[in-house]
Coordinates of C-alpha atoms in Angstrom, one line a residue:
M1 CA 70.0 -76.2 48.0
E2 CA 70.7 -74.5 51.4
A3 CA 74.1 -73.7 49.8
E4 CA 72.5 -72.1 46.8
T5 CA 70.4 -70.0 49.4
S6 CA 73.8 -68.6 51.3
T7 CA 75.0 -67.9 48.2
F8 CA 72.6 -65.4 47.2
M9 CA 72.3 -64.0 51.1
G10 CA 76.1 -64.2 51.3
D11 CA 76.9 -62.2 48.3
L12 CA 74.3 -59.7 49.0
L13 CA 75.6 -59.1 52.8
G14 CA 79.2 -59.6 51.4
G15 CA 78.6 -56.4 49.3
R16 CA 79.3 -58.4 46.2
L17 CA 76.1 -57.4 45.1
G18 CA 74.2 -53.9 44.5
V19 CA 71.9 -52.3 46.3
D20 CA 69.5 -53.1 43.0
A21 CA 69.5 -57.1 44.1
F22 CA 68.8 -55.9 48.1
A23 CA 65.7 -53.9 46.5
R24 CA 64.5 -56.8 44.4
Y25 CA 65.0 -58.9 47.7
T26 CA 63.1 -56.1 49.9
E27 CA 60.3 -56.0 46.8
Q28 CA 60.0 -60.3 47.0
L29 CA 59.2 -60.1 50.9
W30 CA 56.5 -57.1 50.3
F31 CA 54.4 -59.9 48.1
V32 CA 55.0 -62.8 51.0
Y33 CA 54.2 -60.2 53.7
R34 CA 51.1 -59.1 51.7
A35 CA 50.1 -62.5 51.7
L36 CA 50.6 -63.2 55.3
E37 CA 49.1 -60.2 56.6
G38 CA 46.2 -59.8 54.2
A39 CA 42.4 -60.4 54.0
A40 CA 42.5 -63.7 54.4
A41 CA 45.1 -63.5 57.4
E42 CA 42.7 -60.7 59.1
R43 CA 40.0 -63.2 59.0
L44 CA 41.8 -65.6 61.3
A45 CA 41.7 -63.0 64.3
D46 CA 39.2 -65.0 65.9
D47 CA 40.4 -68.3 65.1
P48 CA 41.3 -70.4 68.2
V49 CA 44.3 -72.0 66.6
A50 CA 45.6 -68.8 64.5
G51 CA 44.1 -66.0 66.5
P52 CA 46.8 -65.7 69.2
F53 CA 49.5 -65.6 66.5
L54 CA 48.2 -62.3 65.2
R55 CA 49.9 -59.8 66.8
P56 CA 50.1 -56.2 65.4
E57 CA 54.0 -55.6 66.6
L58 CA 54.9 -57.8 64.1
L59 CA 52.9 -56.7 61.1
R60 CA 55.8 -55.9 58.2
T61 CA 53.9 -54.4 55.2
A62 CA 54.1 -51.1 56.1
A63 CA 57.7 -51.3 57.1
L64 CA 58.3 -52.9 53.1
E65 CA 56.2 -50.2 51.7
R66 CA 58.1 -47.4 53.2
D67 CA 61.4 -49.2 52.6
L68 CA 60.2 -49.6 48.7
A69 CA 59.7 -46.0 48.3
H70 CA 63.1 -45.3 50.0
L71 CA 64.9 -48.1 47.2
R72 CA 63.0 -47.2 44.3
G73 CA 61.1 -44.1 44.1
P74 CA 57.4 -43.2 44.8
G75 CA 56.1 -44.9 42.0
W76 CA 57.7 -48.3 42.9
R77 CA 54.4 -50.1 42.8
A78 CA 54.4 -49.7 39.1
G79 CA 57.6 -51.7 38.7
A80 CA 56.5 -54.3 41.4
A81 CA 56.4 -57.9 40.0
P82 CA 56.9 -61.4 41.7
L83 CA 59.1 -63.9 40.5
P84 CA 57.4 -66.8 39.9
A85 CA 58.9 -68.5 43.2
T86 CA 57.9 -65.9 45.3
A87 CA 54.3 -66.1 43.7
A88 CA 53.8 -69.6 44.3
Y89 CA 55.5 -69.0 48.1
A90 CA 52.7 -66.0 48.4
A91 CA 49.7 -68.1 46.7
R92 CA 50.6 -71.0 49.2
V93 CA 50.5 -68.5 52.2
E94 CA 47.2 -67.2 51.3
E95 CA 45.6 -70.8 50.8
C96 CA 46.7 -71.7 54.3
A97 CA 45.1 -68.3 55.2
R98 CA 41.8 -69.6 53.7
T99 CA 41.5 -73.0 54.2
W100 CA 44.0 -74.1 56.9
P101 CA 45.0 -72.2 60.2
G102 CA 47.4 -74.5 61.7
G103 CA 49.0 -74.5 58.2
Y104 CA 49.2 -70.6 58.4
V105 CA 50.8 -70.6 61.8
A106 CA 53.6 -72.5 60.1
H107 CA 54.1 -69.8 57.8
H108 CA 53.9 -67.0 60.0
Y109 CA 56.2 -69.0 62.7
T110 CA 58.9 -69.5 59.7
R111 CA 58.8 -65.9 58.8
Y112 CA 58.2 -63.8 61.6
L113 CA 60.7 -65.7 64.1
G114 CA 63.2 -66.0 61.3
D115 CA 63.0 -62.0 61.0
L116 CA 63.3 -61.2 64.5
S117 CA 66.7 -63.5 64.9
G118 CA 68.7 -63.5 61.3
G119 CA 66.7 -60.2 59.9
Q120 CA 69.0 -58.3 62.5
I121 CA 72.6 -59.5 60.6
I122 CA 70.7 -58.4 57.8
R123 CA 69.9 -55.2 58.5
D124 CA 73.3 -54.5 60.1
K125 CA 75.2 -55.2 56.9
A126 CA 72.8 -53.4 55.1
E127 CA 73.3 -50.2 56.9
R128 CA 77.1 -50.6 56.8
T129 CA 76.9 -51.7 53.2
W130 CA 74.8 -49.4 51.4
G131 CA 74.9 -46.5 54.0
F132 CA 71.3 -46.5 55.0
P133 CA 70.3 -44.5 58.5
R134 CA 70.7 -46.7 61.4
K135 CA 67.0 -48.4 61.9
G136 CA 66.1 -46.1 58.9
D137 CA 64.6 -46.1 55.5
G138 CA 65.9 -48.9 53.3
V139 CA 66.0 -51.4 56.6
R140 CA 62.8 -50.6 58.4
F141 CA 61.1 -54.0 57.9
Y142 CA 64.0 -55.2 60.3
V143 CA 63.2 -53.0 62.9
F144 CA 60.2 -54.4 65.3
E145 CA 59.4 -51.3 67.4
G146 CA 57.2 -53.0 69.2
V147 CA 59.6 -56.1 70.4
P148 CA 61.9 -54.1 72.9
N149 CA 62.9 -57.9 74.0
P150 CA 62.9 -60.0 70.7
A151 CA 64.8 -63.1 73.3
A152 CA 61.2 -62.6 75.6
F153 CA 59.0 -62.6 72.5
K154 CA 60.5 -65.4 71.0
R155 CA 59.8 -67.1 74.4
T156 CA 56.4 -66.6 74.6
Y157 CA 55.8 -67.1 71.0
R158 CA 57.2 -70.9 71.6
E159 CA 55.1 -71.2 74.2
L160 CA 51.8 -70.1 72.1
L161 CA 53.1 -73.0 69.6
D162 CA 53.4 -75.4 72.8
G163 CA 50.0 -74.7 73.4
V164 CA 48.3 -75.0 69.9
R165 CA 45.3 -77.3 69.6
A166 CA 46.0 -80.0 67.6
D167 CA 46.3 -83.8 67.8
D168 CA 49.3 -85.4 67.4
L169 CA 48.8 -85.6 63.3
E170 CA 48.1 -82.4 62.9
R171 CA 51.1 -81.3 64.9
Q172 CA 53.3 -83.5 62.6
R173 CA 51.4 -81.5 59.4
I174 CA 52.4 -78.2 60.9
V175 CA 55.7 -79.3 61.3
D176 CA 55.7 -80.4 57.3
E177 CA 53.9 -77.5 56.6
C178 CA 57.2 -75.5 58.3
K179 CA 59.5 -77.3 56.1
R180 CA 57.6 -76.2 52.9
A181 CA 57.8 -72.7 53.9
F182 CA 61.5 -73.0 54.6
A183 CA 61.6 -74.9 51.2
L184 CA 59.4 -72.3 49.3
N185 CA 61.8 -69.3 51.0
T186 CA 64.6 -71.2 49.5
A187 CA 63.3 -71.3 46.0
V188 CA 63.1 -67.6 45.7
F189 CA 66.7 -67.3 47.3
Q190 CA 67.6 -69.3 44.3
A191 CA 65.6 -67.6 42.0
L192 CA 67.0 -64.3 43.0
G193 CA 70.8 -66.0 42.7
R194 CA 69.6 -66.7 39.1
E195 CA 69.0 -63.3 38.4
F196 CA 71.7 -61.3 40.0
P197 CA 74.9 -64.1 39.1
L198 CA 78.1 -62.6 40.0
S199 CA 80.0 -62.0 37.0
A200 CA 82.9 -64.3 36.3

C-alpha cells in the first residue's frame, strides 16, 4: 500500500510525470480541503474539542484555487472532478465535521501537519521541476505565510492534541480515525498512480 503511494509521489517529484499529473493531484487536494474548511467545519468553531484547532493561518482552499487557476486556467472549475477515492475521502471528512468533532480533529491533524512537514519538499521539487516561481502561483498551497515557525507551531498543535478532553476510549477512536485518514489519502495516491502510469 505505502509502496504504491510512494510510486506516484516519487515519479511526480522525480520529474518522471508531467505538470498535468501535478495539476490533477492539486485538484484532488482541493476537494479534500473544501471538506476540511467548508460549512460543516465552520460550525465547529465553538466546539470545545475541534474549535481550538480551527486556525485561520492554516486555511488552504483559497491558495489551492489560485494554484489551480495558474495550472489549469481561469475556467478550471468546469473540468474539476474528484476521483472516486477522493470523493470517499472528502465525504468522510464532511461526515466527521457534521457528527464527530474528535474524528474531524483526526483528519485535521493528518492533513495539516503533514502539509506543514512534507509539503515543503514537494514545493521545492515542483519549483525546480516545472519552473514555478518560488513560493508563487502553482505552489501557494505549500506556503503557510501565517506560520513563520513551523516547528514551534507543530509543538503548539501537539500540545492542543494532548489537551483534548476525551476519555481513553475516545482517544483510541481518534487514533483509529487518524489511521483511516492515512488509508483514505493512500487510496487517492493509488488512484492517481493508475491514472498516470509511467509508460514502459
